[in-house]
PDB file of N, CA and C in Angstrom:
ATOM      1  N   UNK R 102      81.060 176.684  88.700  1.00 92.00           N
ATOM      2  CA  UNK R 102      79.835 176.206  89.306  1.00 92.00           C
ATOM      3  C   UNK R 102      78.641 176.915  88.652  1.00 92.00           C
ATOM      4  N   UNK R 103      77.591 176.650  88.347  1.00 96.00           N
ATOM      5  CA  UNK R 103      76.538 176.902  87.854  1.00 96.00           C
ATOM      6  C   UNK R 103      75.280 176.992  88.438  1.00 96.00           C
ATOM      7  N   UNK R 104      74.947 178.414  88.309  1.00 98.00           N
ATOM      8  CA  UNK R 104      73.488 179.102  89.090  1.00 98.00           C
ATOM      9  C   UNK R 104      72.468 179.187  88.188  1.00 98.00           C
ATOM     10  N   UNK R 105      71.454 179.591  88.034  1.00 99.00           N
ATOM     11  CA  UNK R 105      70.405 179.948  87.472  1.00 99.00           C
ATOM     12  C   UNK R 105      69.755 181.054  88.344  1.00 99.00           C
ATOM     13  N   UNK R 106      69.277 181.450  87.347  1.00 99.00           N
ATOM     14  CA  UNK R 106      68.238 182.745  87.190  1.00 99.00           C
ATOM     15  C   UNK R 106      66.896 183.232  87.116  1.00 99.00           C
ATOM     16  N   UNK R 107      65.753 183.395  87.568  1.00 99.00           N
ATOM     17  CA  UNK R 107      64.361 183.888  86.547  1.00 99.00           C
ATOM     18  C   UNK R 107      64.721 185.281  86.363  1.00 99.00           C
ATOM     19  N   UNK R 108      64.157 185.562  85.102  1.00 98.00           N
ATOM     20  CA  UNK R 108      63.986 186.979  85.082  1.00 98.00           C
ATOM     21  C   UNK R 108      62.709 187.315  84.525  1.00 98.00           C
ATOM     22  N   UNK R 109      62.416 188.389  84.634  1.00 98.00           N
ATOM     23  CA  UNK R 109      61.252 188.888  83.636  1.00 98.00           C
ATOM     24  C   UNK R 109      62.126 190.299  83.560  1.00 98.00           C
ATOM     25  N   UNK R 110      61.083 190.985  82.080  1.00 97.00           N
ATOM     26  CA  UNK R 110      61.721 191.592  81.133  1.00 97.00           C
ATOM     27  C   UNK R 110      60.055 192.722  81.042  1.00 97.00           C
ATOM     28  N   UNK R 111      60.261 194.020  81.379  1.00 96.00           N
ATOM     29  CA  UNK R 111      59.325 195.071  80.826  1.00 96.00           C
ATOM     30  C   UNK R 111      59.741 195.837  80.105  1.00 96.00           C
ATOM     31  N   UNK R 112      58.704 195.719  78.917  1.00 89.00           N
ATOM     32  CA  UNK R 112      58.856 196.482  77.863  1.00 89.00           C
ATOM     33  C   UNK R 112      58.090 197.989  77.808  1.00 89.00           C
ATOM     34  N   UNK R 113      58.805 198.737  76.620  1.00 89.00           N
ATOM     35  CA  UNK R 113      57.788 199.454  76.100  1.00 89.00           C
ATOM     36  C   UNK R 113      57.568 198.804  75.219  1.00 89.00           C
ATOM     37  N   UNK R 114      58.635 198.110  74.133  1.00 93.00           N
ATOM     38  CA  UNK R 114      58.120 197.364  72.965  1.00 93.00           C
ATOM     39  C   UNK R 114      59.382 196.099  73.527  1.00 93.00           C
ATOM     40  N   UNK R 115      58.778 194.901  73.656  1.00 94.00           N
ATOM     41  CA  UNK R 115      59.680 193.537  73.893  1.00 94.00           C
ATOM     42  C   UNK R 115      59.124 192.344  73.052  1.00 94.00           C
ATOM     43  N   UNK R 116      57.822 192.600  72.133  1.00 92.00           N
ATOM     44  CA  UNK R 116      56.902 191.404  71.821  1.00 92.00           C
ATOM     45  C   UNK R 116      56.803 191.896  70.390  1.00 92.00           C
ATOM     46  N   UNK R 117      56.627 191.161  69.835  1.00 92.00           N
ATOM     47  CA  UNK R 117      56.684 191.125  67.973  1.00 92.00           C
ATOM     48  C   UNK R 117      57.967 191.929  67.199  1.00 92.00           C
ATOM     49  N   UNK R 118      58.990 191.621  67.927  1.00 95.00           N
ATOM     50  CA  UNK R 118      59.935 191.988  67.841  1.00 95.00           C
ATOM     51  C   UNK R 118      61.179 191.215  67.628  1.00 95.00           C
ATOM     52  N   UNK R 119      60.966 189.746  67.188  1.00 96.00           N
ATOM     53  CA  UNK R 119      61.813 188.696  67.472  1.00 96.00           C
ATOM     54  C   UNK R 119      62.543 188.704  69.013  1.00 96.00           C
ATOM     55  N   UNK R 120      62.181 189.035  70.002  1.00 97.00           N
ATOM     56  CA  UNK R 120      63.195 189.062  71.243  1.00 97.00           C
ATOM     57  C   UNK R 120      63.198 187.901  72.279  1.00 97.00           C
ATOM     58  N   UNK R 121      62.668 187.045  71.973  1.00 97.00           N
ATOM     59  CA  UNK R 121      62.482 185.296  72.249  1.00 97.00           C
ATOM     60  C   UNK R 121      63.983 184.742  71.139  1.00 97.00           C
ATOM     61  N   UNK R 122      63.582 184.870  70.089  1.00 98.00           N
ATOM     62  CA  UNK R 122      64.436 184.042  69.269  1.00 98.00           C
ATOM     63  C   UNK R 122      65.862 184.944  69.228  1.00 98.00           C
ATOM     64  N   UNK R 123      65.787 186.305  69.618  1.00 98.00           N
ATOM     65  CA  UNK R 123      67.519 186.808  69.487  1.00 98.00           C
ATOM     66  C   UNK R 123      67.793 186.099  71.120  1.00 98.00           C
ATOM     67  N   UNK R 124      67.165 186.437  71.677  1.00 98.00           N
ATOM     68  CA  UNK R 124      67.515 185.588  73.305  1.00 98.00           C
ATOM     69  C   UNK R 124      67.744 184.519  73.426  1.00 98.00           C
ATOM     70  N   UNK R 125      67.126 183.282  72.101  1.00 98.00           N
ATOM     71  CA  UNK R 125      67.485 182.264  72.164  1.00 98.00           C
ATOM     72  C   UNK R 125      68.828 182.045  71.263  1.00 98.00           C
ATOM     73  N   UNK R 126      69.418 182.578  70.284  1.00 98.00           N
ATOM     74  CA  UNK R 126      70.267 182.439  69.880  1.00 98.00           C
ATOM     75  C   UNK R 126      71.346 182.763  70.599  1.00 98.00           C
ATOM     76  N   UNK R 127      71.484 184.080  71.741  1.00 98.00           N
ATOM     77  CA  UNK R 127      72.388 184.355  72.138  1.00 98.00           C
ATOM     78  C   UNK R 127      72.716 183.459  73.291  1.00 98.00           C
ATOM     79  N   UNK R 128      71.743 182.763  74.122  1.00 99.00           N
ATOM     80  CA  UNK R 128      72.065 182.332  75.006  1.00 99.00           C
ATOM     81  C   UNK R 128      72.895 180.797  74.468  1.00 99.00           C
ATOM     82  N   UNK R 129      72.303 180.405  73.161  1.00 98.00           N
ATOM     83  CA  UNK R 129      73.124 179.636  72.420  1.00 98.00           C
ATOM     84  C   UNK R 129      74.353 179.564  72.394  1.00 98.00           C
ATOM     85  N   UNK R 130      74.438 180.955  71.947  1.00 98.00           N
ATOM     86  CA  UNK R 130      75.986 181.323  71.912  1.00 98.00           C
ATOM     87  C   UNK R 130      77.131 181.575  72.966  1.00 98.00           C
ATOM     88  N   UNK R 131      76.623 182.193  73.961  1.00 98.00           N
ATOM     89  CA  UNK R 131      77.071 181.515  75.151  1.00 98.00           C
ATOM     90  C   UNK R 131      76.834 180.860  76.079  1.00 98.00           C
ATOM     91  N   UNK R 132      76.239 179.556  75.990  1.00 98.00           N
ATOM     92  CA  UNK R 132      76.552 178.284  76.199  1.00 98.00           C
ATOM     93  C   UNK R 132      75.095 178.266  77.611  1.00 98.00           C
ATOM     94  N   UNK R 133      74.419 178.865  77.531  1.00 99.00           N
ATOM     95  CA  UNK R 133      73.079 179.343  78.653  1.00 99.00           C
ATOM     96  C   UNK R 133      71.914 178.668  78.144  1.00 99.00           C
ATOM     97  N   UNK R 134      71.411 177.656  79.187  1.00 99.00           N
ATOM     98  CA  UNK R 134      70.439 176.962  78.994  1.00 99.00           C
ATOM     99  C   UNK R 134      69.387 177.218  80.045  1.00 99.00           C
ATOM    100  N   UNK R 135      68.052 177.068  79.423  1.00 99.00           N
ATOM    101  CA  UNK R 135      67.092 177.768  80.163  1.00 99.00           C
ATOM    102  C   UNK R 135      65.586 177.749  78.939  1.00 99.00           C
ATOM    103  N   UNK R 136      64.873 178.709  79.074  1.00 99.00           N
ATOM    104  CA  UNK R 136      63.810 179.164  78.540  1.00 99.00           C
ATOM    105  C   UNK R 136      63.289 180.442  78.291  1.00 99.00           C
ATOM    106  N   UNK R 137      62.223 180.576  77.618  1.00 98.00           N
ATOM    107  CA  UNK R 137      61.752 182.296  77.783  1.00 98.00           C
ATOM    108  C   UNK R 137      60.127 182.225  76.836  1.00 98.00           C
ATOM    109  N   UNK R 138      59.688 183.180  77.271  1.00 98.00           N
ATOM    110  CA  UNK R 138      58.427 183.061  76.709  1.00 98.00           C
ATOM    111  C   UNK R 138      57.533 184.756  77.050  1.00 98.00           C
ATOM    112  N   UNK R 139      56.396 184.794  75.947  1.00 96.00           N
ATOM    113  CA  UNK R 139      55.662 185.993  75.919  1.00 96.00           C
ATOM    114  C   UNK R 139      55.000 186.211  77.230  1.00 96.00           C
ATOM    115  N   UNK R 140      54.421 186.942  78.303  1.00 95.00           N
ATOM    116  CA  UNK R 140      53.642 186.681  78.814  1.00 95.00           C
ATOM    117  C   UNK R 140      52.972 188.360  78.542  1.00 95.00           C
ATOM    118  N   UNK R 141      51.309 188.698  79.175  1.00 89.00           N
ATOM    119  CA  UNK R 141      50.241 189.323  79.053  1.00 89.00           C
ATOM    120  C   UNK R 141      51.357 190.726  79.497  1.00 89.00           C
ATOM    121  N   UNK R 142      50.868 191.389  78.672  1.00 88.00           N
ATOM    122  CA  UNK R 142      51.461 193.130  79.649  1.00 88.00           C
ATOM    123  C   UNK R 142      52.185 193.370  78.654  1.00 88.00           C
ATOM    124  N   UNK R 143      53.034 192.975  77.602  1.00 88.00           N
ATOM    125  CA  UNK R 143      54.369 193.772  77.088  1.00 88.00           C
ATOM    126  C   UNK R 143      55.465 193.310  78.356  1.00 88.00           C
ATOM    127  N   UNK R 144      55.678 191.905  78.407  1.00 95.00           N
ATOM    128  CA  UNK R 144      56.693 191.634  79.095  1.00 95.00           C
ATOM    129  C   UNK R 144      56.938 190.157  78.756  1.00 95.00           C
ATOM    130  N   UNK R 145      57.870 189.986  79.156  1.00 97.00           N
ATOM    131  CA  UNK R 145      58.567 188.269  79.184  1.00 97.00           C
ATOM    132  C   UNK R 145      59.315 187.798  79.841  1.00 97.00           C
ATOM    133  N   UNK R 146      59.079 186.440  80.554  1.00 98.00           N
ATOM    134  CA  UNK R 146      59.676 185.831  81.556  1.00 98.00           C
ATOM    135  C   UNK R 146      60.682 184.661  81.127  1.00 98.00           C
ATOM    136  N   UNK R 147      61.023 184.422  82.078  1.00 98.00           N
ATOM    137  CA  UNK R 147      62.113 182.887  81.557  1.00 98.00           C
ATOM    138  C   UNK R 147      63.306 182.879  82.519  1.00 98.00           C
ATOM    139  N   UNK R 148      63.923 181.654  82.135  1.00 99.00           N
ATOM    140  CA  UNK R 148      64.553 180.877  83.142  1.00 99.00           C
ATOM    141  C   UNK R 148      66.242 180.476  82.725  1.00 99.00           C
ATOM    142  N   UNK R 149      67.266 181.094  83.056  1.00 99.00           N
ATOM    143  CA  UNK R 149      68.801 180.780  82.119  1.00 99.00           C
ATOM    144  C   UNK R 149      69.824 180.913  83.049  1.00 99.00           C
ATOM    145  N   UNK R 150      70.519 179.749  82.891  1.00 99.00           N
ATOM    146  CA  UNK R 150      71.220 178.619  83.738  1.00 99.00           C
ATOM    147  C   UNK R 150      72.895 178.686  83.222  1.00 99.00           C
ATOM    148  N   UNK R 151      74.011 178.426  83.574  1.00 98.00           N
ATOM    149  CA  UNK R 151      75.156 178.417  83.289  1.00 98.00           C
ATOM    150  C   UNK R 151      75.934 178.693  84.506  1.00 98.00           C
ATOM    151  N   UNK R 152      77.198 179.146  83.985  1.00 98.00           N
ATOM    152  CA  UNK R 152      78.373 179.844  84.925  1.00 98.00           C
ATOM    153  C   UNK R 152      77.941 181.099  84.921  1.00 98.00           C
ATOM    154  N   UNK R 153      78.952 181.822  86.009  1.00 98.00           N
ATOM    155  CA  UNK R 153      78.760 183.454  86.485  1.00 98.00           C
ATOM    156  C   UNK R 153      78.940 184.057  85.402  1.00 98.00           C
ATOM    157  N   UNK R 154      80.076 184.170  84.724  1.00 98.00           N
ATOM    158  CA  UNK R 154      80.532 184.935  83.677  1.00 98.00           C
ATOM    159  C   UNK R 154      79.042 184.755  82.008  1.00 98.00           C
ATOM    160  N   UNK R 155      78.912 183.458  82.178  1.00 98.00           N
ATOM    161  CA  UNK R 155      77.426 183.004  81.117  1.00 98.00           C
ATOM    162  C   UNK R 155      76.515 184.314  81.325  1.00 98.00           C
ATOM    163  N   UNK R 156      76.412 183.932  82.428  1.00 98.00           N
ATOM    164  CA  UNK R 156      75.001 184.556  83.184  1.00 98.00           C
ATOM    165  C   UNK R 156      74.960 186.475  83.178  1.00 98.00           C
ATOM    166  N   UNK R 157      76.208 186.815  83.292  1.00 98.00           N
ATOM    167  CA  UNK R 157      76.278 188.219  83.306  1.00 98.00           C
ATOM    168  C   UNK R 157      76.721 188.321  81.984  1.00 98.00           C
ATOM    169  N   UNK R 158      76.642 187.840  80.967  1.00 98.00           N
ATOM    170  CA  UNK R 158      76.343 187.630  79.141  1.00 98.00           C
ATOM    171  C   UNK R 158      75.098 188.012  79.156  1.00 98.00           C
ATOM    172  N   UNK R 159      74.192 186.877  79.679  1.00 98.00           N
ATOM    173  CA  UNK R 159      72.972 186.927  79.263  1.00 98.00           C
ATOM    174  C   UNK R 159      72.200 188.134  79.957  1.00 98.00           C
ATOM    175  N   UNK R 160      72.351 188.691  80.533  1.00 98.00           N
ATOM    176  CA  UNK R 160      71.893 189.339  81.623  1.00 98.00           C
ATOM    177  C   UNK R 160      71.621 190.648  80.847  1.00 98.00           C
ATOM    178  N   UNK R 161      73.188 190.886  80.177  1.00 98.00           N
ATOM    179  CA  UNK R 161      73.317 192.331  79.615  1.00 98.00           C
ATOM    180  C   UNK R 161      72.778 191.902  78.574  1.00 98.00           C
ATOM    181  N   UNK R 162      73.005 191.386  77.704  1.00 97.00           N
ATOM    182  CA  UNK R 162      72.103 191.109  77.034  1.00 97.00           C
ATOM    183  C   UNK R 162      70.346 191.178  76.693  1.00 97.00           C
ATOM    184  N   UNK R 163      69.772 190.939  77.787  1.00 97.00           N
ATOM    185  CA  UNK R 163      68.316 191.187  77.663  1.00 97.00           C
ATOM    186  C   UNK R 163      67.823 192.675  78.481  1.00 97.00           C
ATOM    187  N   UNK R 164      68.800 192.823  78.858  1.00 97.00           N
ATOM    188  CA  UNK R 164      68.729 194.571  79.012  1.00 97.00           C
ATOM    189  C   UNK R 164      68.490 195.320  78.101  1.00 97.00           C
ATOM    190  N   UNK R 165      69.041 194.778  76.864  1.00 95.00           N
ATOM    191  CA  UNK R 165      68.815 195.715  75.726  1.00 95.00           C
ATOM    192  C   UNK R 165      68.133 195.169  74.617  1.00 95.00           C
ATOM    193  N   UNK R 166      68.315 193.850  74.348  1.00 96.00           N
ATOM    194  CA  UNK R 166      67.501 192.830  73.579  1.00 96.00           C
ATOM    195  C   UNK R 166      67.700 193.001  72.137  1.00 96.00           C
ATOM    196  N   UNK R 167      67.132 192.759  71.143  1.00 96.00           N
ATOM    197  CA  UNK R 167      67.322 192.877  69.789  1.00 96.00           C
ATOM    198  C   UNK R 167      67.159 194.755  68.927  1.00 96.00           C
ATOM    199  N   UNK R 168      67.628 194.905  67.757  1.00 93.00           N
ATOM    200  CA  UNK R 168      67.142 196.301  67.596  1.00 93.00           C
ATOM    201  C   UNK R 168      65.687 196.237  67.774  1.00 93.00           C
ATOM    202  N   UNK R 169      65.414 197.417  67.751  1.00 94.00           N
ATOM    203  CA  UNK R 169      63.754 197.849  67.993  1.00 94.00           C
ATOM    204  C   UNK R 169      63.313 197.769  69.686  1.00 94.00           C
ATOM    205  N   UNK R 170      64.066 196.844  70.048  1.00 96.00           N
ATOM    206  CA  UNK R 170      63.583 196.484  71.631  1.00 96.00           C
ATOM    207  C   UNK R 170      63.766 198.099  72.396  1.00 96.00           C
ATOM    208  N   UNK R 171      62.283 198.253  72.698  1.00 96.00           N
ATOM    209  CA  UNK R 171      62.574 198.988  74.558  1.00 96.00           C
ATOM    210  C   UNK R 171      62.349 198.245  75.527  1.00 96.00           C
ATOM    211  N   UNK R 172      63.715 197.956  76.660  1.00 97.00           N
ATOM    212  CA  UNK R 172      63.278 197.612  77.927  1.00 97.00           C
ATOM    213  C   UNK R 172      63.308 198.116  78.910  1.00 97.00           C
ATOM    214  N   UNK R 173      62.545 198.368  79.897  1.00 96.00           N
ATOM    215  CA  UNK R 173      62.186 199.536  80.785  1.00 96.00           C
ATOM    216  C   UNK R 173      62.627 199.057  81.948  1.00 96.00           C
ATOM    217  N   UNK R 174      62.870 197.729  81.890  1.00 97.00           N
ATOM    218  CA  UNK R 174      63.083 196.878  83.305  1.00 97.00           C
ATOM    219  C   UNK R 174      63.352 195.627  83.233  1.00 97.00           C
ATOM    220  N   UNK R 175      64.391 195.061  83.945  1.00 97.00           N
ATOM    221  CA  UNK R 175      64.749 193.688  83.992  1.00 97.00           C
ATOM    222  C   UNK R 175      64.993 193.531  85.622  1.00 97.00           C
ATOM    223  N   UNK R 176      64.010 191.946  85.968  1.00 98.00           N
ATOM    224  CA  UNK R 176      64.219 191.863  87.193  1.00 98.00           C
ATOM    225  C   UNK R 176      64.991 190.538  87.028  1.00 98.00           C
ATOM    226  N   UNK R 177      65.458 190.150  87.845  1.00 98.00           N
ATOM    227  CA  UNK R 177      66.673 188.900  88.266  1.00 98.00           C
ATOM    228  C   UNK R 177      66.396 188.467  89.505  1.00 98.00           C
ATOM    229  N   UNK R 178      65.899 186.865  89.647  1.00 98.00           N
ATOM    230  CA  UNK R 178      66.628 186.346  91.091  1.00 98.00           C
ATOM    231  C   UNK R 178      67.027 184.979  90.776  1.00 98.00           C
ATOM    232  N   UNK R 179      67.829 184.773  91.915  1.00 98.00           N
ATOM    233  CA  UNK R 179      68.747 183.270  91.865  1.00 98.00           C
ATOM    234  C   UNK R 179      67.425 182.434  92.336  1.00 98.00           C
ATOM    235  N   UNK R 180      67.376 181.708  91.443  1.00 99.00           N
ATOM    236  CA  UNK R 180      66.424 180.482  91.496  1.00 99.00           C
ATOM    237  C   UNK R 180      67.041 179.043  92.029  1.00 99.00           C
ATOM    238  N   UNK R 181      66.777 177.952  92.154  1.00 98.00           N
ATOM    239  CA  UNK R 181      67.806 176.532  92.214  1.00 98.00           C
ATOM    240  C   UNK R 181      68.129 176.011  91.182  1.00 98.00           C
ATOM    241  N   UNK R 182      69.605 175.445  90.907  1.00 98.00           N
ATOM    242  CA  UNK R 182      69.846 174.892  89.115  1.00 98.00           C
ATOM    243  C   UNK R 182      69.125 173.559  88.747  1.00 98.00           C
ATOM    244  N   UNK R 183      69.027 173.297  87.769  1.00 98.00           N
ATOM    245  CA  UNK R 183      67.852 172.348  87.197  1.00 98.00           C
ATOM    246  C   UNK R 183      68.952 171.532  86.435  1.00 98.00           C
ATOM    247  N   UNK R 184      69.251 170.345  87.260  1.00 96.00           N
ATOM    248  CA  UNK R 184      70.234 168.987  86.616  1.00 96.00           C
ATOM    249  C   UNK R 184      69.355 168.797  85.327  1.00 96.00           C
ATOM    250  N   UNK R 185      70.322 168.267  84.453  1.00 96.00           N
ATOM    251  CA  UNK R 185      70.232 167.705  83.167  1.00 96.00           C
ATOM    252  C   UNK R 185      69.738 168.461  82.055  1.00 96.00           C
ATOM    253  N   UNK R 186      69.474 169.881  82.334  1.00 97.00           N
ATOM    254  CA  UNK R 186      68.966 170.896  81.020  1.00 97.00           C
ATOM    255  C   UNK R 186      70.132 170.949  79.685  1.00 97.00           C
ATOM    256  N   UNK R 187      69.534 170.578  78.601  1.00 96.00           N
ATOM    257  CA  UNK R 187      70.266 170.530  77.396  1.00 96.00           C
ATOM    258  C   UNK R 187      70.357 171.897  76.370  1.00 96.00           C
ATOM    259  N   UNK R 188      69.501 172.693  76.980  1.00 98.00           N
ATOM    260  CA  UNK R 188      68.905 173.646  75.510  1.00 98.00           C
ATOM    261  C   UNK R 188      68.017 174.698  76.385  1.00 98.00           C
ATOM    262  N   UNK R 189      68.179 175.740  75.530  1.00 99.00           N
ATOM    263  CA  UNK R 189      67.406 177.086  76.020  1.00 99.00           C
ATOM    264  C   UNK R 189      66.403 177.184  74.754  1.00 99.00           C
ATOM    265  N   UNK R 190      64.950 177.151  75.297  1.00 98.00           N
ATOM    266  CA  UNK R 190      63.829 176.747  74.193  1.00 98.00           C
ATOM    267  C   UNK R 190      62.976 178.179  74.541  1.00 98.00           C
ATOM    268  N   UNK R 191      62.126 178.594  73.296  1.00 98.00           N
ATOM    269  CA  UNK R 191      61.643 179.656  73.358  1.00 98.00           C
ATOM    270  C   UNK R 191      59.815 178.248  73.288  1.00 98.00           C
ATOM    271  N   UNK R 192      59.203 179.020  74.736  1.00 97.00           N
ATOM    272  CA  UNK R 192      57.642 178.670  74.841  1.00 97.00           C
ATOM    273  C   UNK R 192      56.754 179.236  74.369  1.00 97.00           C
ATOM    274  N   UNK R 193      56.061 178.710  74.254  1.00 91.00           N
ATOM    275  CA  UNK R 193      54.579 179.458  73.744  1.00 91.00           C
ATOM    276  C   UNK R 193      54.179 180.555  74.839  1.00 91.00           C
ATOM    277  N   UNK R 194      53.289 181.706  74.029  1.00 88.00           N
ATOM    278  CA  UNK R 194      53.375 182.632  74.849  1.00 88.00           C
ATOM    279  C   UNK R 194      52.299 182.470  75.886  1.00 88.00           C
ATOM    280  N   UNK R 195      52.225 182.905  76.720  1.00 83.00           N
ATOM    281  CA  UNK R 195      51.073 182.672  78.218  1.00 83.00           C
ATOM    282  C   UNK R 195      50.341 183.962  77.584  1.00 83.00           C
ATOM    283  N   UNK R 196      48.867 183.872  77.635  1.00 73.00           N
ATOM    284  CA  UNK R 196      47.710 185.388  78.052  1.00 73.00           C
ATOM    285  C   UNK R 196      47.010 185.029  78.961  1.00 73.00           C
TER     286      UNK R 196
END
């Protein structure tokens, strides 16, 4: 069965760091559809959808994020799942 997630992501360093596009590849890779994007502060938000086992992939995953990444904090809550999502897309960043 399949849940979804928001999270946001605080950095010391999370932005010009490729950590949109390693997030989007990985969630690729295991099979997590959703979104993610820059927002103002040294942080980033977004939205990733799958099974339990997906989800605690992705999870650990942006805990630590690409080399170079510091993350100081990852928050998580169960959001409602979103029928018909095909793809986990990296957005333009919000300021």
């Amino acid at each position: 069965m399949n849940k979804r997630i928001s999270f946001r992501i605080h950095g010391g360093i999370v932005q010009g760091i490729f950590f949109r596009k390693h997030t989007q590849a990985r969630a690729q890779e295991f099979g997590v559809t959703g979104w993610i994007q820059n927002i103002a502060g040294e942080k980033i938000e977004g939205e990733a959808q799958g099974n339990e086992e997906q989800l605690q992939k992705m999870v650990k995953e942006i805990k630590t994020g690409p080399p170079n990444a510091v993350v100081v904090k990852v928050e998580t809550e169960d959001i409602p799942v979103v029928e018909g999502e095909a793809e986990f897309v990296v957005k333009r960043t919000v300021r």
